[in-house]
Short mmCIF file of C-alpha atoms in Angstrom, two decimals:
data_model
loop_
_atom_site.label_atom_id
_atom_site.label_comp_id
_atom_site.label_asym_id
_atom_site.label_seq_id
_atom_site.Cartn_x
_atom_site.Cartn_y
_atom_site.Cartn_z
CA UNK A 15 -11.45 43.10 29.06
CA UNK A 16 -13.72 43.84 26.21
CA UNK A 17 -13.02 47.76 26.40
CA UNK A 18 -9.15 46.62 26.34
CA UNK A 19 -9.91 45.10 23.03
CA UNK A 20 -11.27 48.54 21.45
CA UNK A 21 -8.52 50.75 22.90
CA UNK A 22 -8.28 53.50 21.04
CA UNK A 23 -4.89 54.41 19.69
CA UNK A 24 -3.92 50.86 19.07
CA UNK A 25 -1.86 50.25 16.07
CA UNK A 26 -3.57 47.07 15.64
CA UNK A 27 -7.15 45.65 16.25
CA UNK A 28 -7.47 43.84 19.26
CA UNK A 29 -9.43 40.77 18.42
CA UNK A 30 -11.78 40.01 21.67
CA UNK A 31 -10.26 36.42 21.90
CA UNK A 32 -6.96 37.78 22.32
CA UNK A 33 -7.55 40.49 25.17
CA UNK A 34 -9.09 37.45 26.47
CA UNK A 35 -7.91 36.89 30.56
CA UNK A 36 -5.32 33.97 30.66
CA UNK A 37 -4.59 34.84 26.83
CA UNK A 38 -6.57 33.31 23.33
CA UNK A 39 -9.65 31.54 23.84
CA UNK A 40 -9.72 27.86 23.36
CA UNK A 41 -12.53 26.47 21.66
CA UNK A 42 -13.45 23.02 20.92
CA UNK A 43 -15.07 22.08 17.85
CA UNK A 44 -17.07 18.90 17.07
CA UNK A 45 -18.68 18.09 14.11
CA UNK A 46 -19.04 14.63 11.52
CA UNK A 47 -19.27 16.72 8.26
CA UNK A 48 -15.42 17.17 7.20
CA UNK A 49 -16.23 20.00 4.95
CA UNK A 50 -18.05 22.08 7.95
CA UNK A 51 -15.83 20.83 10.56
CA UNK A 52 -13.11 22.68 8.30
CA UNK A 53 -14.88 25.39 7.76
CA UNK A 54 -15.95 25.97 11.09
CA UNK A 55 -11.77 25.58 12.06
CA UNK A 56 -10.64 28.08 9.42
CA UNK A 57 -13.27 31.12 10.97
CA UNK A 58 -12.53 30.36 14.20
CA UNK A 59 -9.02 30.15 13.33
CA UNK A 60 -9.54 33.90 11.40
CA UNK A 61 -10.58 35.29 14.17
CA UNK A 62 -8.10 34.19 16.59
CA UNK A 63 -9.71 31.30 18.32
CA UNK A 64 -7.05 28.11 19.41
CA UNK A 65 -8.95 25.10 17.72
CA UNK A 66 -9.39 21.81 18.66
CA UNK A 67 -11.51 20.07 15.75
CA UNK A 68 -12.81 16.82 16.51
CA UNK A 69 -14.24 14.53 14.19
CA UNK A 70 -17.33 13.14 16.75
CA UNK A 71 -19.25 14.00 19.75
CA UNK A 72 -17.38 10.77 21.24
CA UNK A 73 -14.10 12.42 20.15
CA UNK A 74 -14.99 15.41 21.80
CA UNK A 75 -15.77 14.11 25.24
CA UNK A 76 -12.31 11.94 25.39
CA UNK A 77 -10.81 15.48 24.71
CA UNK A 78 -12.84 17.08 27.65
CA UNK A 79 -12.07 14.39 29.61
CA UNK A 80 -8.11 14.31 28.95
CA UNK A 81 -8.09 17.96 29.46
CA UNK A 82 -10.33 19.23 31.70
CA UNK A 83 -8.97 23.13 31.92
CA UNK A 84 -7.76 23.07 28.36
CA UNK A 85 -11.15 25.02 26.80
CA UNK A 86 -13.18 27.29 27.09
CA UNK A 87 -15.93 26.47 24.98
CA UNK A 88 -17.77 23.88 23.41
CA UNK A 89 -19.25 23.74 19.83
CA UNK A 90 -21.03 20.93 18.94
CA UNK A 91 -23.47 19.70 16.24
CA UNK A 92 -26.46 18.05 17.24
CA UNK A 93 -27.45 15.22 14.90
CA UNK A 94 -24.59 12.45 14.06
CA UNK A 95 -24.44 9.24 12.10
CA UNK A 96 -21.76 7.46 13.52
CA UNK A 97 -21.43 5.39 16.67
CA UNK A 98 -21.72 6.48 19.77
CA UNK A 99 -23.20 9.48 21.65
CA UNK A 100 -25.16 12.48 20.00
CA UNK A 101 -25.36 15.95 20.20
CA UNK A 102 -27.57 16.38 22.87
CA UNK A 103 -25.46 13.51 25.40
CA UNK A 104 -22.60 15.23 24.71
CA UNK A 105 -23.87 18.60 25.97
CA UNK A 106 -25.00 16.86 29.18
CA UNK A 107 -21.61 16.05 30.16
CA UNK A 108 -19.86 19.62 28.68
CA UNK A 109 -22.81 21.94 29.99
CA UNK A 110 -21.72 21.23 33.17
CA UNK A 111 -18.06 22.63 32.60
CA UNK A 112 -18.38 24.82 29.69
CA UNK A 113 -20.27 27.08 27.70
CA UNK A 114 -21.56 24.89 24.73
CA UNK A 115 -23.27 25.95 21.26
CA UNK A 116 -25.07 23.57 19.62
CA UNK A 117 -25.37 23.88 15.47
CA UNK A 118 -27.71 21.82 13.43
CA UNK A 119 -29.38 22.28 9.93
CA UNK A 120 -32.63 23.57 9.78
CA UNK A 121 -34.52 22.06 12.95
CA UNK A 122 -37.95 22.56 14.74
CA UNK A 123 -38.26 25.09 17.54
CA UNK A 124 -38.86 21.87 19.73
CA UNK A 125 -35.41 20.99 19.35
CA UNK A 126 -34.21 24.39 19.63
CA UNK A 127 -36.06 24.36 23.35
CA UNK A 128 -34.71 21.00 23.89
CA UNK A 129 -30.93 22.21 23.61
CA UNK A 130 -31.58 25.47 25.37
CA UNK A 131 -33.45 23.86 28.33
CA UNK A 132 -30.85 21.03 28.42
CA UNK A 133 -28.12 23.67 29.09
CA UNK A 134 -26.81 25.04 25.44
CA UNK A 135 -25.91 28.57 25.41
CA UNK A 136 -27.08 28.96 21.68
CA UNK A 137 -28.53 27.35 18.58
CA UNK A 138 -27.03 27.99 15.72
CA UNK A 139 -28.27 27.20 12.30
CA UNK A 140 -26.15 26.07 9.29
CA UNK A 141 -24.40 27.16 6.92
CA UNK A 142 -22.69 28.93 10.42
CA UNK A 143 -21.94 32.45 9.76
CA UNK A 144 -18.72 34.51 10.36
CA UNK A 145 -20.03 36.97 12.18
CA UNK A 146 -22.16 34.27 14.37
CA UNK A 147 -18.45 32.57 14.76
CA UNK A 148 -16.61 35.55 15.25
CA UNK A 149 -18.64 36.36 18.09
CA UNK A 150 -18.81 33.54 20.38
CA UNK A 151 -16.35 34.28 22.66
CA UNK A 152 -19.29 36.40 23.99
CA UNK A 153 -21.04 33.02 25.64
CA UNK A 154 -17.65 32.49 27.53
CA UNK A 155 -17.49 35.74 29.13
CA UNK A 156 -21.42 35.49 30.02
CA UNK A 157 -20.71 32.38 31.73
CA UNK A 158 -17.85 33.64 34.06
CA UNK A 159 -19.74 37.05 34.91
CA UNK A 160 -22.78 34.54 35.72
CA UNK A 161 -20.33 32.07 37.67
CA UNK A 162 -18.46 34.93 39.66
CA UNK A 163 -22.39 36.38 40.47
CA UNK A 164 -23.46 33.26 41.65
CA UNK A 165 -20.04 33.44 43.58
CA UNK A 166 -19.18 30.10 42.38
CA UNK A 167 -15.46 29.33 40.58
CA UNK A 168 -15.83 29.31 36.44
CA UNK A 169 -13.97 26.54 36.79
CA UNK A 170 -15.85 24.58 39.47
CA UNK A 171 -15.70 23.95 43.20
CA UNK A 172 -19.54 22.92 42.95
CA UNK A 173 -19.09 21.36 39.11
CA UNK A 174 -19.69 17.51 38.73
CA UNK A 175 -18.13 15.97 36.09
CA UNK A 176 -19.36 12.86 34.28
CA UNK A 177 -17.16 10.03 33.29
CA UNK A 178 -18.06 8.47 30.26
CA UNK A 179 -18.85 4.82 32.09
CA UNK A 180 -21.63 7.34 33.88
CA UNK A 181 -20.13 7.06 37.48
CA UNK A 182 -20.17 10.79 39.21
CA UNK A 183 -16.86 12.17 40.36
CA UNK A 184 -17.33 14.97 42.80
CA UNK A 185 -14.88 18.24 42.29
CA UNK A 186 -13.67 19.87 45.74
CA UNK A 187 -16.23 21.38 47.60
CA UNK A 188 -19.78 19.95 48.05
CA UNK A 189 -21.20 16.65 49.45
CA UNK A 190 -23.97 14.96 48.78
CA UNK A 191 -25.99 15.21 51.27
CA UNK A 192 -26.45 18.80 51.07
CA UNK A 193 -25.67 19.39 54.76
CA UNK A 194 -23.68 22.50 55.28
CA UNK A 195 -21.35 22.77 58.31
CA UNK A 196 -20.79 25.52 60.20
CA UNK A 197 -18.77 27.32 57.79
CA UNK A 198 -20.32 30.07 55.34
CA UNK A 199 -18.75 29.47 52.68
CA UNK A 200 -19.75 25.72 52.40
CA UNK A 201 -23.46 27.03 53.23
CA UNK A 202 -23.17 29.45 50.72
CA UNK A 203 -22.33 26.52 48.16
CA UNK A 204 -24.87 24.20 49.03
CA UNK A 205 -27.70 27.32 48.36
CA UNK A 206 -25.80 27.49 44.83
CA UNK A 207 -26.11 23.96 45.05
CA UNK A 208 -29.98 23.79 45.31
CA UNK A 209 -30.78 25.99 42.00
CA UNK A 210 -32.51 23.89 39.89
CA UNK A 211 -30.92 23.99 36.26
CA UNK A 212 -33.98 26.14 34.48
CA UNK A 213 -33.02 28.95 37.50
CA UNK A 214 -29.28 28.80 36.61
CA UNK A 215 -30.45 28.96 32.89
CA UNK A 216 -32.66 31.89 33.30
CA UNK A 217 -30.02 33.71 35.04
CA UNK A 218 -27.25 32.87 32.50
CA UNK A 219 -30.08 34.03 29.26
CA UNK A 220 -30.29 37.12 31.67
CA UNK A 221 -26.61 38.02 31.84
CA UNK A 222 -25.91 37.04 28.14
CA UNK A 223 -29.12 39.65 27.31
CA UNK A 224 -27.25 42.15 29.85
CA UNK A 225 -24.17 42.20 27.73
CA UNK A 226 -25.42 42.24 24.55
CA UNK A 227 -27.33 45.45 25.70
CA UNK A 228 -24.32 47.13 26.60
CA UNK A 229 -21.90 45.90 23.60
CA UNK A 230 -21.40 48.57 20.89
CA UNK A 231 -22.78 47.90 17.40
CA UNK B 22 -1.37 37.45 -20.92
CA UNK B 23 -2.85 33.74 -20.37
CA UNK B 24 -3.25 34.30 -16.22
CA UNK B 25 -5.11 37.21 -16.93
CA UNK B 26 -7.32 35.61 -19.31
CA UNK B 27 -7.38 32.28 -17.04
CA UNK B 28 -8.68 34.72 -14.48
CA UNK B 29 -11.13 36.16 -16.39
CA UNK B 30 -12.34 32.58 -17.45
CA UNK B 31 -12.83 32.02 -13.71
CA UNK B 32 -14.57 34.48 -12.74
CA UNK B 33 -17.03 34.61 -15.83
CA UNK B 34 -17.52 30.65 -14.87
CA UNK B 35 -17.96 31.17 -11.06
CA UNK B 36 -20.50 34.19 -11.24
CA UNK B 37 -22.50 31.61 -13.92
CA UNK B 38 -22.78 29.35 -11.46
CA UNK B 39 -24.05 32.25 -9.05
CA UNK B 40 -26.31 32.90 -12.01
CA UNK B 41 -28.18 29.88 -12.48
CA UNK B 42 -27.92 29.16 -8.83
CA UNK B 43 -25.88 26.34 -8.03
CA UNK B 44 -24.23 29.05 -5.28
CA UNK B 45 -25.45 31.01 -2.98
CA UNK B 46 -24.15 33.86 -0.39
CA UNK B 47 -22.44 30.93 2.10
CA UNK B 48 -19.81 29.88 -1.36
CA UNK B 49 -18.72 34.38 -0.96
CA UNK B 50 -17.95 33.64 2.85
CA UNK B 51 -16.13 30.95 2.03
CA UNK B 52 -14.08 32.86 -0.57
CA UNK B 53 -13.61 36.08 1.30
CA UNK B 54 -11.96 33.69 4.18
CA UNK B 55 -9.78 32.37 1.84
CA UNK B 56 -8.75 35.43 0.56
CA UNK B 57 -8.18 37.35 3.67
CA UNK B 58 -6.73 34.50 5.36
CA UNK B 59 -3.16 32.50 4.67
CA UNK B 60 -4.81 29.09 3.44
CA UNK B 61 -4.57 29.28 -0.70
CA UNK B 62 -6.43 26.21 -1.61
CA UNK B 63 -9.16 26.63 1.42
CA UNK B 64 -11.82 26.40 -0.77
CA UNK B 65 -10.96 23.77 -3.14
CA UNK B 66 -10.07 21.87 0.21
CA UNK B 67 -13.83 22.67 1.76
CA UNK B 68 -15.83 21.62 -1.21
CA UNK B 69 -13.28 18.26 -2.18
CA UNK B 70 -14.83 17.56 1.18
CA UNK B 71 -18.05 18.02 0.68
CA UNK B 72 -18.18 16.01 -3.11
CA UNK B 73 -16.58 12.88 -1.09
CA UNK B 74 -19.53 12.88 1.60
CA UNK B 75 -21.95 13.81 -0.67
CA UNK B 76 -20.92 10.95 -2.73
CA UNK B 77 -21.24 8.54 -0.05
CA UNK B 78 -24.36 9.87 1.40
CA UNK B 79 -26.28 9.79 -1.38
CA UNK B 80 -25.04 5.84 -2.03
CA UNK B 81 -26.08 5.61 1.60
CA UNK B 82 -29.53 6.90 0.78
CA UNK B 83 -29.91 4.57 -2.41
CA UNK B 84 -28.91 1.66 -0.31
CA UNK B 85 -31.38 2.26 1.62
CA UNK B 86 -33.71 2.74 -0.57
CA UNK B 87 -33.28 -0.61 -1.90
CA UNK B 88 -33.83 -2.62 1.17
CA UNK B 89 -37.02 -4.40 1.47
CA UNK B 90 -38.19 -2.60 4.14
CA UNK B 91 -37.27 1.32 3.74
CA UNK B 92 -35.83 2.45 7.31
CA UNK B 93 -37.30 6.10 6.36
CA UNK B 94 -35.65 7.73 9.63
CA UNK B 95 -31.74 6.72 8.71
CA UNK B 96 -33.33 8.03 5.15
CA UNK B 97 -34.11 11.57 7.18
CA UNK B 98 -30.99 11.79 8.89
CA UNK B 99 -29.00 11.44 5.76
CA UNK B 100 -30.60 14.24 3.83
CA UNK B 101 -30.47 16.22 7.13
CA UNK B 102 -26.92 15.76 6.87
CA UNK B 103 -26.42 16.79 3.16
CA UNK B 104 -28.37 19.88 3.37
CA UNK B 105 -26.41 20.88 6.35
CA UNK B 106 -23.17 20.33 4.11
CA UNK B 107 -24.26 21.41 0.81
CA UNK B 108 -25.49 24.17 2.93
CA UNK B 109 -22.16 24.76 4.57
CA UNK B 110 -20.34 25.21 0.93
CA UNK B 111 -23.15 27.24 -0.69
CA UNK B 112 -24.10 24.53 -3.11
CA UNK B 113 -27.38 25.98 -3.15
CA UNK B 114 -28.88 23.48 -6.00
CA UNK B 115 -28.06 20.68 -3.80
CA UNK B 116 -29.62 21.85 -0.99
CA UNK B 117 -32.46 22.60 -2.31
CA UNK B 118 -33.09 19.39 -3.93
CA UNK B 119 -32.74 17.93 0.02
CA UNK B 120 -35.41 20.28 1.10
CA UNK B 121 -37.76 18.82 -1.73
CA UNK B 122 -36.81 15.40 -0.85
CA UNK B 123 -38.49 16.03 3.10
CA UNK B 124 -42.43 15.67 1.46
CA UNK B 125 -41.85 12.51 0.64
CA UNK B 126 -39.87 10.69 3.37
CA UNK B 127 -42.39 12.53 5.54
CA UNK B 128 -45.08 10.57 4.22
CA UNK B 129 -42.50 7.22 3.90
CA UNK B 130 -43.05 7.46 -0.03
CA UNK B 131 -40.86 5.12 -1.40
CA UNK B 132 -41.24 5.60 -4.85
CA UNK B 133 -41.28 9.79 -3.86
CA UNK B 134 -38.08 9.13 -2.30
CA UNK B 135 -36.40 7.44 -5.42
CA UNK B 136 -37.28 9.90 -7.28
CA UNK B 137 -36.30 12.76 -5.25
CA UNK B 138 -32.90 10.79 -4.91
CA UNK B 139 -32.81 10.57 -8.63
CA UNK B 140 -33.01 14.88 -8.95
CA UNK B 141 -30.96 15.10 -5.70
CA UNK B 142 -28.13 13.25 -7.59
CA UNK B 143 -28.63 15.05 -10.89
CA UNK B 144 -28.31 18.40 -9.24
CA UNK B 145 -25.31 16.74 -7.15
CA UNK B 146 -23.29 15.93 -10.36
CA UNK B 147 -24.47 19.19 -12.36
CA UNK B 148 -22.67 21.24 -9.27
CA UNK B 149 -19.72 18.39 -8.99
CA UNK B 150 -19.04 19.13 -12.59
CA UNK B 151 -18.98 22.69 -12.18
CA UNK B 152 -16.72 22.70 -9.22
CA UNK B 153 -14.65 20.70 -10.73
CA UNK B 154 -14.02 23.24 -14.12
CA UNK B 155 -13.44 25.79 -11.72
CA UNK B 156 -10.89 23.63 -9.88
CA UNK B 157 -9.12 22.67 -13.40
CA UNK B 158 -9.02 26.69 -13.90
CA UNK B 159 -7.27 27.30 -10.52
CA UNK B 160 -4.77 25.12 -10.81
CA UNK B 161 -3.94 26.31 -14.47
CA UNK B 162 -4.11 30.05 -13.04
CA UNK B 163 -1.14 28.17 -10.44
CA UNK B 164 0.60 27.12 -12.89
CA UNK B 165 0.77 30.22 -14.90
CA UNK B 166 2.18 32.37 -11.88
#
C-alpha cells in the first residue's frame, strides 16, 4: 500500500491516505479549543484525511457509537473544561476499536505514561505540527499489521465495545468464560483473548518501531 | 498601485510582530496552509477563534480569582488551556505569559496569580490589537483586487 503511494512515474503524488485500502482514511477529531479544533481539520484536510471534528470528548463517543465502522482513527485532546467525560475516558472506550492519539499542551512524562499505558498510540504536544499530522495515518496501518499478526479482525471479532451507560456488549466471537470448544479457531481467540493489555501494547510499540525502520526519509 | 503598497504594509507589520515576538514558527504553518490550500480567510478564521476563547478564559480566570476561596486547580486548567491555544496560533507573547503564570498557581499565590493575570491580559490585548491591524489590512488588500 505504502510503496503504491510512491510509484514512480505517477503524474501526481499519491498522498498515503489515499492509496489507503477501502479508499481515504477517516479520522475523527476531538478537541474543546475552536481555534485548534480548526486547525487540526484544515491539515488533516491538506493532506487528504475525511474529517469528522467534534467539539467534545462526549461528542466524540456519540459519533463512535452511531458509527462504529465509519473511522479509522481517533484524535483526541486530553484535558477538557466542559461537562462530561475527559480525555483519558474517552480513550478507554475508542482504544478498544481504534487507533487513538492523544494531544495536550505541555504535560509531565507521568501523563505521557498514563495515555500510552492506557492504550494511546501517541502523545502529541501542541501547537500539533504538519508533518506530525500529515503522518498519522502511519498508527492506522501499525494497528492492522499488529491485528492481522495477532490473527485477530482490525475490526473486531474479539473487540468489546463500551456503551456509554457502561454495560458491555460483546462483538461475535468470544464468551466470557474463556472456555474454548473444540474448534481452533475459537481456541485460538480465547489465547488472543488472555493478553493482558501492556503485552498487546508492547507488541503494537514493536510493530509501529518496525515500520518506521523501514519507511524512507 | 495601492494593493501593492497594502501588501507591502502587511508584510512590514506581520514580520514586526515576528520581530518583537508576539509570533512564533506555529503563526508560518498556519500561513503556508492557507496559502497552499483553497481556504482564503483560514487564518483570520483560526485566530478570530482564538481572541473569542481567550477572551472568555481569561474572564474565567479573573472570576475566579475573585471568589473567596481561590479554586487554584480550575485556575490551572484554564491557563493549560490558553497556552495550548495561544500556542496553536503562534501567539507566542501570550503563551509565554501562561507559562509565567504556572509559579504562582503552583504555590496557590493569590495575589501572584492576579498579577500574572494582569500581564497575561496586557500581552493578550497587545497581540489582539495587532491581529486585528493586520486583519483591517487584509480586508483592504480584498477590497483593492
Amino acid at each position: 500500500m505504502e510503496n503504491a503511494a510512491f510509484a514512480s512515474g505517477a503524474g501526481m503524488a499519491v498522498f498515503p491516505v489515499q492509496a489507503y485500502p477501502g479508499g481515504t482514511m477517516r479520522v475523527l477529531a476531538v478537541e474543546e479549543d475552536p481555534a485548534c479544533l480548526t486547525a487540526l481539520t484544515e491539515m488533516l484536510q491538506r493532506h487528504g484525511y475525511q474529517v469528522t471534528a467534534k467539539a467534545s470528548p462526549e461528542e466524540g463517543l456519540r459519533a463512535l457509537q452511531e458509527n462504529l465502522e465509519g473511522f479509522d482513527l481517533v484524535m483526541t485532546v486530553v484535558r477538557t473544561q466542559g461537562p462530561g467525560i475527559d480525555g483519558f475516558e474517552f480513550l478507554k472506550h475508542a482504544a478498544q476499536r481504534y487507533p487513538v492519539i492523544l494531544f495536550s499542551g505541555v504535560e509531565p512524562a507521568e501523563t505521557k505514561m498514563r495515555g500510552m499505558l492506557e492504550g494511546a498510540c501517541a502523545f502529541l504536544t501542541k501547537p500539533l505540527r504538519d508533518k506530525e499530522v500529515r503522518d498519522v495515518w502511519q498508527h492506522v496501518v501499525a494497528r492492522r499489521r499488529l491485528n492481522a499478526a495477532s490473527g485477530a479482525d482490525a475490526r473486531g471479532s474479539n473487540v468489546v465495545v463500551v456503551r456509554q451507560d457502561e454495560t458491555v456488549a460483546k462483538k461475535r466471537g468470544l464468551d466470557d468464560s474463556g472456555e474454548g470448544g473444540s474448534d481452533g479457531r475459537t481456541a485460538k481467540k480465547n489465547r488472543l483473548n488472555s493478553w493482558s493489555e501492556a503485552e498487546l501494547h508492547a507488541a503494537f510499540v514493536k510493530a509501529v518501531e518496525q515500520l518506521r525502520g523501514t519507511e524512507g526519509n | 498601485m495601492a494593493a501593492v503598497a497594502l501588501k507591502n504594509q502587511l508584510n512590514a507589520h506581520i514580520a514586526s510582530m515576528f520581530a518583537a515576538g508576539f509570533l512564533d514558527k506555529q503563526f508560518q504553518e498556519l500561513q503556508i496552509l492557507q496559502d497552499d490550500g483553497s481556504s482564503p480567510g483560514f487564518v483570520s478564521e483560526v485566530v478570530g477563534l482564538f481572541i473569542d476563547d481567550a477572551e472568555k478564559i481569561t474572564g474565567l480566570i479573573a472570576g475566579l480569582l475573585d471568589q473567596p476561596v481561590v479554586d487554584f486547580d480550575k485556575v490551572d486548567a484554564l491557563v493549560h488551556q490558553l497556552k495550548g491555544s495561544s500556542a496553536s496560533v503562534g501567539a507566542q507573547r501570550v503563551k509565554l505569559s501562561c507559562e509565567q503564570f504556572h509559579s504562582y498557581y503552583e504555590a496557590k499565590n493569590r495575589d501572584g496569580c492576579v498579577m500574572a493575570l494582569a500581564l497575561l491580559r496586557n500581552e493578550f490585548y497587545d497581540s489582539r490589537s495587532k491581529f486585528q491591524t493586520m486583519f483591517q489590512l487584509e480586508q483592504q488588500i480584498e477590497a483593492c483586487s
